[in-house]
Amino acid sequence: MFGRAEYTEKDELFGEDEPLHHETFGVSKFSLGYVYDVPVTQHVKLGLGAVGSTHAFPSELDPYYGSNPLSGTVFIRAKLY
């Protein structure tokens, strides 16, 4: 199991013709995930995993990104050792 929290200032969320273009917004992302390793050979494991994330940002972005955006990823990883 793994987790990650990050905070960044974003100023590229809107195109040049949009009213909030070039404004900077603080955006946080919180992620949790899990990887299950499957041995393939003596020196190779494949990791089958998934990660889900939620974001926190100023409420003025809600009309553009929703009030509680979620995202997820499923992946396969090769581990050599």
CSV table of N, CA, C and O in Angstrom, one decimal:
chain,number,residue,atom,x,y,z
A,1,MET,N,0.8,-1.2,0.0
A,1,MET,CA,0.0,0.0,0.0
A,1,MET,C,0.9,1.2,0.0
A,1,MET,O,2.0,1.2,0.6
A,2,PHE,N,0.5,2.3,-0.7
A,2,PHE,CA,1.2,3.5,-0.7
A,2,PHE,C,0.3,4.7,-0.7
A,2,PHE,O,-0.9,4.6,-1.1
A,3,GLY,N,0.8,5.8,-0.4
A,3,GLY,CA,0.0,7.1,-0.4
A,3,GLY,C,0.9,8.3,-0.8
A,3,GLY,O,2.1,8.2,-0.8
A,4,ARG,N,0.2,9.3,-1.2
A,4,ARG,CA,1.0,10.5,-1.6
A,4,ARG,C,0.1,11.7,-1.4
A,4,ARG,O,-1.1,11.7,-1.7
A,5,ALA,N,0.6,12.8,-0.9
A,5,ALA,CA,-0.1,14.1,-0.8
A,5,ALA,C,0.8,15.1,-1.4
A,5,ALA,O,2.1,15.1,-1.3
A,6,GLU,N,0.2,16.0,-2.2
A,6,GLU,CA,1.0,17.1,-2.8
A,6,GLU,C,0.2,18.3,-2.9
A,6,GLU,O,-1.0,18.3,-2.9
A,7,TYR,N,0.9,19.5,-3.0
A,7,TYR,CA,0.3,20.8,-3.1
A,7,TYR,C,1.1,21.5,-4.2
A,7,TYR,O,2.3,21.5,-4.2
A,8,THR,N,0.4,22.2,-5.0
A,8,THR,CA,1.1,23.0,-6.1
A,8,THR,C,0.3,24.2,-6.4
A,8,THR,O,-0.9,24.3,-6.1
A,9,GLU,N,0.9,25.2,-7.0
A,9,GLU,CA,0.2,26.4,-7.4
A,9,GLU,C,0.1,26.3,-9.0
A,9,GLU,O,1.1,26.2,-9.7
A,10,LYS,N,-1.1,26.3,-9.5
A,10,LYS,CA,-1.4,26.2,-10.9
A,10,LYS,C,-1.8,27.5,-11.5
A,10,LYS,O,-2.7,28.1,-11.0
A,11,ASP,N,-1.2,27.8,-12.7
A,11,ASP,CA,-1.7,29.0,-13.4
A,11,ASP,C,-2.0,28.7,-14.9
A,11,ASP,O,-2.2,29.6,-15.6
A,12,GLU,N,-2.1,27.4,-15.2
A,12,GLU,CA,-2.4,27.0,-16.6
A,12,GLU,C,-3.7,26.2,-16.7
A,12,GLU,O,-3.9,25.4,-17.6
A,13,LEU,N,-4.6,26.5,-15.8
A,13,LEU,CA,-5.9,25.7,-15.8
A,13,LEU,C,-6.9,26.1,-16.8
A,13,LEU,O,-7.8,25.4,-17.1
A,14,PHE,N,-6.7,27.3,-17.4
A,14,PHE,CA,-7.7,27.9,-18.3
A,14,PHE,C,-7.0,28.4,-19.6
A,14,PHE,O,-5.8,28.8,-19.5
A,15,GLY,N,-7.7,28.3,-20.7
A,15,GLY,CA,-7.2,28.8,-22.0
A,15,GLY,C,-7.1,30.3,-22.0
A,15,GLY,O,-7.7,31.0,-21.2
A,16,GLU,N,-6.4,30.8,-23.0
A,16,GLU,CA,-6.2,32.3,-23.2
A,16,GLU,C,-7.5,33.1,-23.3
A,16,GLU,O,-7.6,34.2,-22.9
A,17,ASP,N,-8.5,32.5,-23.8
A,17,ASP,CA,-9.8,33.2,-24.1
A,17,ASP,C,-10.8,33.1,-22.9
A,17,ASP,O,-11.9,33.6,-22.9
A,18,GLU,N,-10.3,32.5,-21.8
A,18,GLU,CA,-11.2,32.3,-20.6
A,18,GLU,C,-10.9,33.3,-19.6
A,18,GLU,O,-9.8,33.8,-19.4
A,19,PRO,N,-11.9,33.8,-18.8
A,19,PRO,CA,-11.8,34.9,-17.8
A,19,PRO,C,-10.8,34.6,-16.7
A,19,PRO,O,-10.2,35.5,-16.2
A,20,LEU,N,-10.5,33.4,-16.3
A,20,LEU,CA,-9.6,33.1,-15.2
A,20,LEU,C,-8.2,32.7,-15.7
A,20,LEU,O,-7.3,32.2,-15.0
A,21,HIS,N,-7.9,33.0,-17.0
A,21,HIS,CA,-6.6,32.7,-17.6
A,21,HIS,C,-5.5,33.5,-16.8
A,21,HIS,O,-5.7,34.6,-16.5
A,22,HIS,N,-4.4,32.8,-16.5
A,22,HIS,CA,-3.3,33.4,-15.8
A,22,HIS,C,-3.5,33.6,-14.3
A,22,HIS,O,-2.6,34.2,-13.7
A,23,GLU,N,-4.7,33.3,-13.8
A,23,GLU,CA,-4.8,33.4,-12.4
A,23,GLU,C,-4.2,32.1,-11.7
A,23,GLU,O,-4.2,31.1,-12.3
A,24,THR,N,-3.6,32.3,-10.6
A,24,THR,CA,-2.9,31.2,-9.9
A,24,THR,C,-3.8,30.6,-8.8
A,24,THR,O,-4.4,31.4,-8.0
A,25,PHE,N,-4.0,29.3,-8.7
A,25,PHE,CA,-4.8,28.6,-7.8
A,25,PHE,C,-4.0,27.5,-7.0
A,25,PHE,O,-3.2,26.8,-7.7
A,26,GLY,N,-4.2,27.4,-5.7
A,26,GLY,CA,-3.6,26.4,-5.0
A,26,GLY,C,-4.4,25.1,-5.1
A,26,GLY,O,-5.6,25.1,-4.9
A,27,VAL,N,-3.7,24.0,-5.5
A,27,VAL,CA,-4.4,22.7,-5.8
A,27,VAL,C,-3.7,21.6,-5.0
A,27,VAL,O,-2.4,21.5,-5.0
A,28,SER,N,-4.4,20.9,-4.2
A,28,SER,CA,-3.9,19.7,-3.5
A,28,SER,C,-4.4,18.4,-4.1
A,28,SER,O,-5.5,18.4,-4.6
A,29,LYS,N,-3.6,17.4,-4.0
A,29,LYS,CA,-4.0,16.1,-4.5
A,29,LYS,C,-3.6,15.0,-3.4
A,29,LYS,O,-2.5,15.1,-2.9
A,30,PHE,N,-4.5,14.1,-3.1
A,30,PHE,CA,-4.3,13.1,-2.2
A,30,PHE,C,-4.6,11.7,-2.8
A,30,PHE,O,-5.6,11.6,-3.4
A,31,SER,N,-3.6,10.8,-2.8
A,31,SER,CA,-3.7,9.6,-3.5
A,31,SER,C,-3.4,8.4,-2.6
A,31,SER,O,-2.6,8.5,-1.7
A,32,LEU,N,-4.1,7.3,-2.8
A,32,LEU,CA,-3.9,6.0,-2.1
A,32,LEU,C,-3.9,4.9,-3.2
A,32,LEU,O,-4.7,4.9,-4.1
A,33,GLY,N,-3.0,4.0,-3.0
A,33,GLY,CA,-2.9,2.9,-4.0
A,33,GLY,C,-2.4,1.6,-3.4
A,33,GLY,O,-1.9,1.6,-2.2
A,34,TYR,N,-2.4,0.6,-4.2
A,34,TYR,CA,-1.9,-0.7,-3.8
A,34,TYR,C,-1.3,-1.4,-5.0
A,34,TYR,O,-1.8,-1.3,-6.1
A,35,VAL,N,-0.2,-2.2,-4.7
A,35,VAL,CA,0.4,-3.0,-5.8
A,35,VAL,C,0.6,-4.4,-5.3
A,35,VAL,O,1.0,-4.6,-4.1
A,36,TYR,N,0.2,-5.4,-6.1
A,36,TYR,CA,0.3,-6.8,-5.7
A,36,TYR,C,1.4,-7.4,-6.7
A,36,TYR,O,1.2,-7.4,-7.9
A,37,ASP,N,2.5,-7.8,-6.1
A,37,ASP,CA,3.6,-8.4,-6.9
A,37,ASP,C,3.4,-9.9,-7.2
A,37,ASP,O,3.1,-10.7,-6.3
A,38,VAL,N,3.5,-10.2,-8.5
A,38,VAL,CA,3.4,-11.6,-9.0
A,38,VAL,C,4.8,-12.0,-9.5
A,38,VAL,O,5.3,-11.4,-10.5
A,39,PRO,N,5.4,-13.0,-8.9
A,39,PRO,CA,6.7,-13.5,-9.4
A,39,PRO,C,6.6,-14.1,-10.8
A,39,PRO,O,5.7,-14.9,-11.1
A,40,VAL,N,7.4,-13.7,-11.8
A,40,VAL,CA,7.4,-14.2,-13.1
A,40,VAL,C,8.6,-15.1,-13.3
A,40,VAL,O,8.5,-16.2,-13.9
A,41,THR,N,9.8,-14.7,-13.0
A,41,THR,CA,11.0,-15.5,-13.0
A,41,THR,C,11.8,-15.2,-11.7
A,41,THR,O,11.3,-14.4,-10.9
A,42,GLN,N,13.0,-15.7,-11.6
A,42,GLN,CA,13.8,-15.6,-10.4
A,42,GLN,C,14.1,-14.1,-10.2
A,42,GLN,O,14.3,-13.7,-9.0
A,43,HIS,N,14.2,-13.3,-11.2
A,43,HIS,CA,14.7,-11.9,-11.1
A,43,HIS,C,13.6,-10.9,-11.6
A,43,HIS,O,13.9,-9.7,-11.7
A,44,VAL,N,12.4,-11.3,-11.9
A,44,VAL,CA,11.4,-10.4,-12.4
A,44,VAL,C,10.1,-10.7,-11.6
A,44,VAL,O,9.7,-11.8,-11.5
A,45,LYS,N,9.5,-9.6,-11.2
A,45,LYS,CA,8.1,-9.6,-10.7
A,45,LYS,C,7.2,-8.6,-11.5
A,45,LYS,O,7.7,-7.6,-11.9
A,46,LEU,N,6.0,-8.9,-11.7
A,46,LEU,CA,5.0,-8.0,-12.3
A,46,LEU,C,4.2,-7.5,-11.1
A,46,LEU,O,3.7,-8.3,-10.3
A,47,GLY,N,4.0,-6.2,-11.1
A,47,GLY,CA,3.1,-5.6,-10.1
A,47,GLY,C,1.8,-5.2,-10.7
A,47,GLY,O,1.8,-4.5,-11.7
A,48,LEU,N,0.7,-5.7,-10.2
A,48,LEU,CA,-0.6,-5.3,-10.6
A,48,LEU,C,-1.1,-4.3,-9.6
A,48,LEU,O,-1.2,-4.6,-8.4
A,49,GLY,N,-1.5,-3.1,-10.0
A,49,GLY,CA,-1.8,-2.1,-9.1
A,49,GLY,C,-2.9,-1.2,-9.5
A,49,GLY,O,-3.3,-1.1,-10.7
A,50,ALA,N,-3.3,-0.4,-8.5
A,50,ALA,CA,-4.4,0.7,-8.8
A,50,ALA,C,-4.1,1.8,-7.8
A,50,ALA,O,-3.6,1.6,-6.7
A,51,VAL,N,-4.5,3.0,-8.2
A,51,VAL,CA,-4.4,4.2,-7.4
A,51,VAL,C,-5.6,5.1,-7.6
A,51,VAL,O,-6.1,5.2,-8.7
A,52,GLY,N,-6.1,5.6,-6.5
A,52,GLY,CA,-7.3,6.5,-6.6
A,52,GLY,C,-6.9,7.9,-6.0
A,52,GLY,O,-6.1,7.9,-5.0
A,53,SER,N,-7.4,9.0,-6.5
A,53,SER,CA,-7.0,10.3,-6.0
A,53,SER,C,-8.2,11.2,-5.9
A,53,SER,O,-9.2,11.0,-6.6
A,54,THR,N,-8.1,12.1,-5.0
A,54,THR,CA,-9.1,13.2,-4.9
A,54,THR,C,-8.3,14.5,-4.8
A,54,THR,O,-7.1,14.5,-4.5
A,55,HIS,N,-9.0,15.6,-5.2
A,55,HIS,CA,-8.3,16.9,-5.3
A,55,HIS,C,-9.0,17.9,-4.4
A,55,HIS,O,-10.3,17.8,-4.2
A,56,ALA,N,-8.3,18.9,-3.9
A,56,ALA,CA,-8.9,20.0,-3.1
A,56,ALA,C,-8.4,21.3,-3.7
A,56,ALA,O,-7.2,21.4,-4.0
A,57,PHE,N,-9.3,22.2,-4.0
A,57,PHE,CA,-8.9,23.5,-4.6
A,57,PHE,C,-10.0,24.5,-4.2
A,57,PHE,O,-11.0,24.2,-3.6
A,58,PRO,N,-9.7,25.8,-4.5
A,58,PRO,CA,-10.7,26.9,-4.1
A,58,PRO,C,-12.1,26.6,-4.7
A,58,PRO,O,-12.2,26.1,-5.9
A,59,SER,N,-13.1,27.0,-4.0
A,59,SER,CA,-14.5,26.7,-4.5
A,59,SER,C,-14.8,27.5,-5.7
A,59,SER,O,-15.7,27.1,-6.5
A,60,GLU,N,-14.1,28.5,-6.1
A,60,GLU,CA,-14.4,29.2,-7.3
A,60,GLU,C,-14.1,28.4,-8.6
A,60,GLU,O,-14.5,28.7,-9.7
A,61,LEU,N,-13.4,27.3,-8.4
A,61,LEU,CA,-13.1,26.3,-9.5
A,61,LEU,C,-14.2,25.2,-9.6
A,61,LEU,O,-14.2,24.5,-10.6
A,62,ASP,N,-15.1,25.2,-8.7
A,62,ASP,CA,-16.1,24.1,-8.7
A,62,ASP,C,-16.9,24.1,-10.0
A,62,ASP,O,-17.2,23.0,-10.5
A,63,PRO,N,-17.3,25.3,-10.6
A,63,PRO,CA,-18.1,25.2,-11.8
A,63,PRO,C,-17.3,24.5,-13.0
A,63,PRO,O,-17.9,24.0,-13.9
A,64,TYR,N,-16.0,24.5,-12.9
A,64,TYR,CA,-15.2,24.0,-14.0
A,64,TYR,C,-14.8,22.6,-13.7
A,64,TYR,O,-14.6,21.8,-14.7
A,65,TYR,N,-14.5,22.2,-12.5
A,65,TYR,CA,-13.9,20.9,-12.1
A,65,TYR,C,-14.8,20.1,-11.2
A,65,TYR,O,-14.5,19.0,-10.9
A,66,GLY,N,-16.0,20.6,-10.8
A,66,GLY,CA,-16.8,19.9,-9.9
A,66,GLY,C,-16.4,20.1,-8.4
A,66,GLY,O,-15.3,20.6,-8.2
A,67,SER,N,-17.2,19.8,-7.5
A,67,SER,CA,-16.9,20.0,-6.1
A,67,SER,C,-16.1,18.9,-5.4
A,67,SER,O,-15.5,19.2,-4.4
A,68,ASN,N,-16.0,17.8,-6.0
A,68,ASN,CA,-15.2,16.7,-5.5
A,68,ASN,C,-14.7,15.8,-6.6
A,68,ASN,O,-15.1,14.6,-6.7
A,69,PRO,N,-13.7,16.3,-7.4
A,69,PRO,CA,-13.2,15.5,-8.5
A,69,PRO,C,-12.4,14.3,-8.0
A,69,PRO,O,-11.6,14.4,-7.1
A,70,LEU,N,-12.6,13.1,-8.6
A,70,LEU,CA,-11.9,11.9,-8.3
A,70,LEU,C,-11.3,11.4,-9.6
A,70,LEU,O,-11.8,11.6,-10.7
A,71,SER,N,-10.2,10.7,-9.4
A,71,SER,CA,-9.5,10.1,-10.6
A,71,SER,C,-8.9,8.7,-10.1
A,71,SER,O,-8.7,8.5,-8.9
A,72,GLY,N,-8.6,7.9,-11.1
A,72,GLY,CA,-8.1,6.6,-10.8
A,72,GLY,C,-7.2,6.1,-11.9
A,72,GLY,O,-7.4,6.5,-13.1
A,73,THR,N,-6.3,5.2,-11.6
A,73,THR,CA,-5.5,4.6,-12.6
A,73,THR,C,-5.2,3.1,-12.2
A,73,THR,O,-5.1,2.8,-11.0
A,74,VAL,N,-5.3,2.2,-13.2
A,74,VAL,CA,-4.9,0.8,-13.0
A,74,VAL,C,-3.6,0.6,-13.8
A,74,VAL,O,-3.5,1.2,-14.9
A,75,PHE,N,-2.6,-0.1,-13.3
A,75,PHE,CA,-1.4,-0.2,-14.0
A,75,PHE,C,-0.7,-1.6,-13.8
A,75,PHE,O,-1.1,-2.3,-12.9
A,76,ILE,N,0.3,-1.8,-14.6
A,76,ILE,CA,1.2,-3.0,-14.5
A,76,ILE,C,2.6,-2.5,-14.4
A,76,ILE,O,3.0,-1.6,-15.2
A,77,ARG,N,3.4,-3.0,-13.5
A,77,ARG,CA,4.8,-2.6,-13.3
A,77,ARG,C,5.7,-3.8,-13.4
A,77,ARG,O,5.4,-4.9,-12.9
A,78,ALA,N,6.8,-3.6,-14.1
A,78,ALA,CA,7.8,-4.7,-14.1
A,78,ALA,C,8.9,-4.3,-13.1
A,78,ALA,O,9.4,-3.2,-13.1
A,79,LYS,N,9.3,-5.3,-12.2
A,79,LYS,CA,10.3,-5.0,-11.2
A,79,LYS,C,11.4,-6.0,-11.4
A,79,LYS,O,11.2,-7.2,-11.4
A,80,LEU,N,12.6,-5.5,-11.7
A,80,LEU,CA,13.8,-6.3,-11.9
A,80,LEU,C,14.7,-6.2,-10.6
A,80,LEU,O,14.9,-5.2,-10.0
A,81,TYR,N,15.1,-7.4,-10.1
A,81,TYR,CA,16.0,-7.4,-8.9
A,81,TYR,C,17.0,-8.5,-8.9
A,81,TYR,O,17.0,-9.3,-9.8
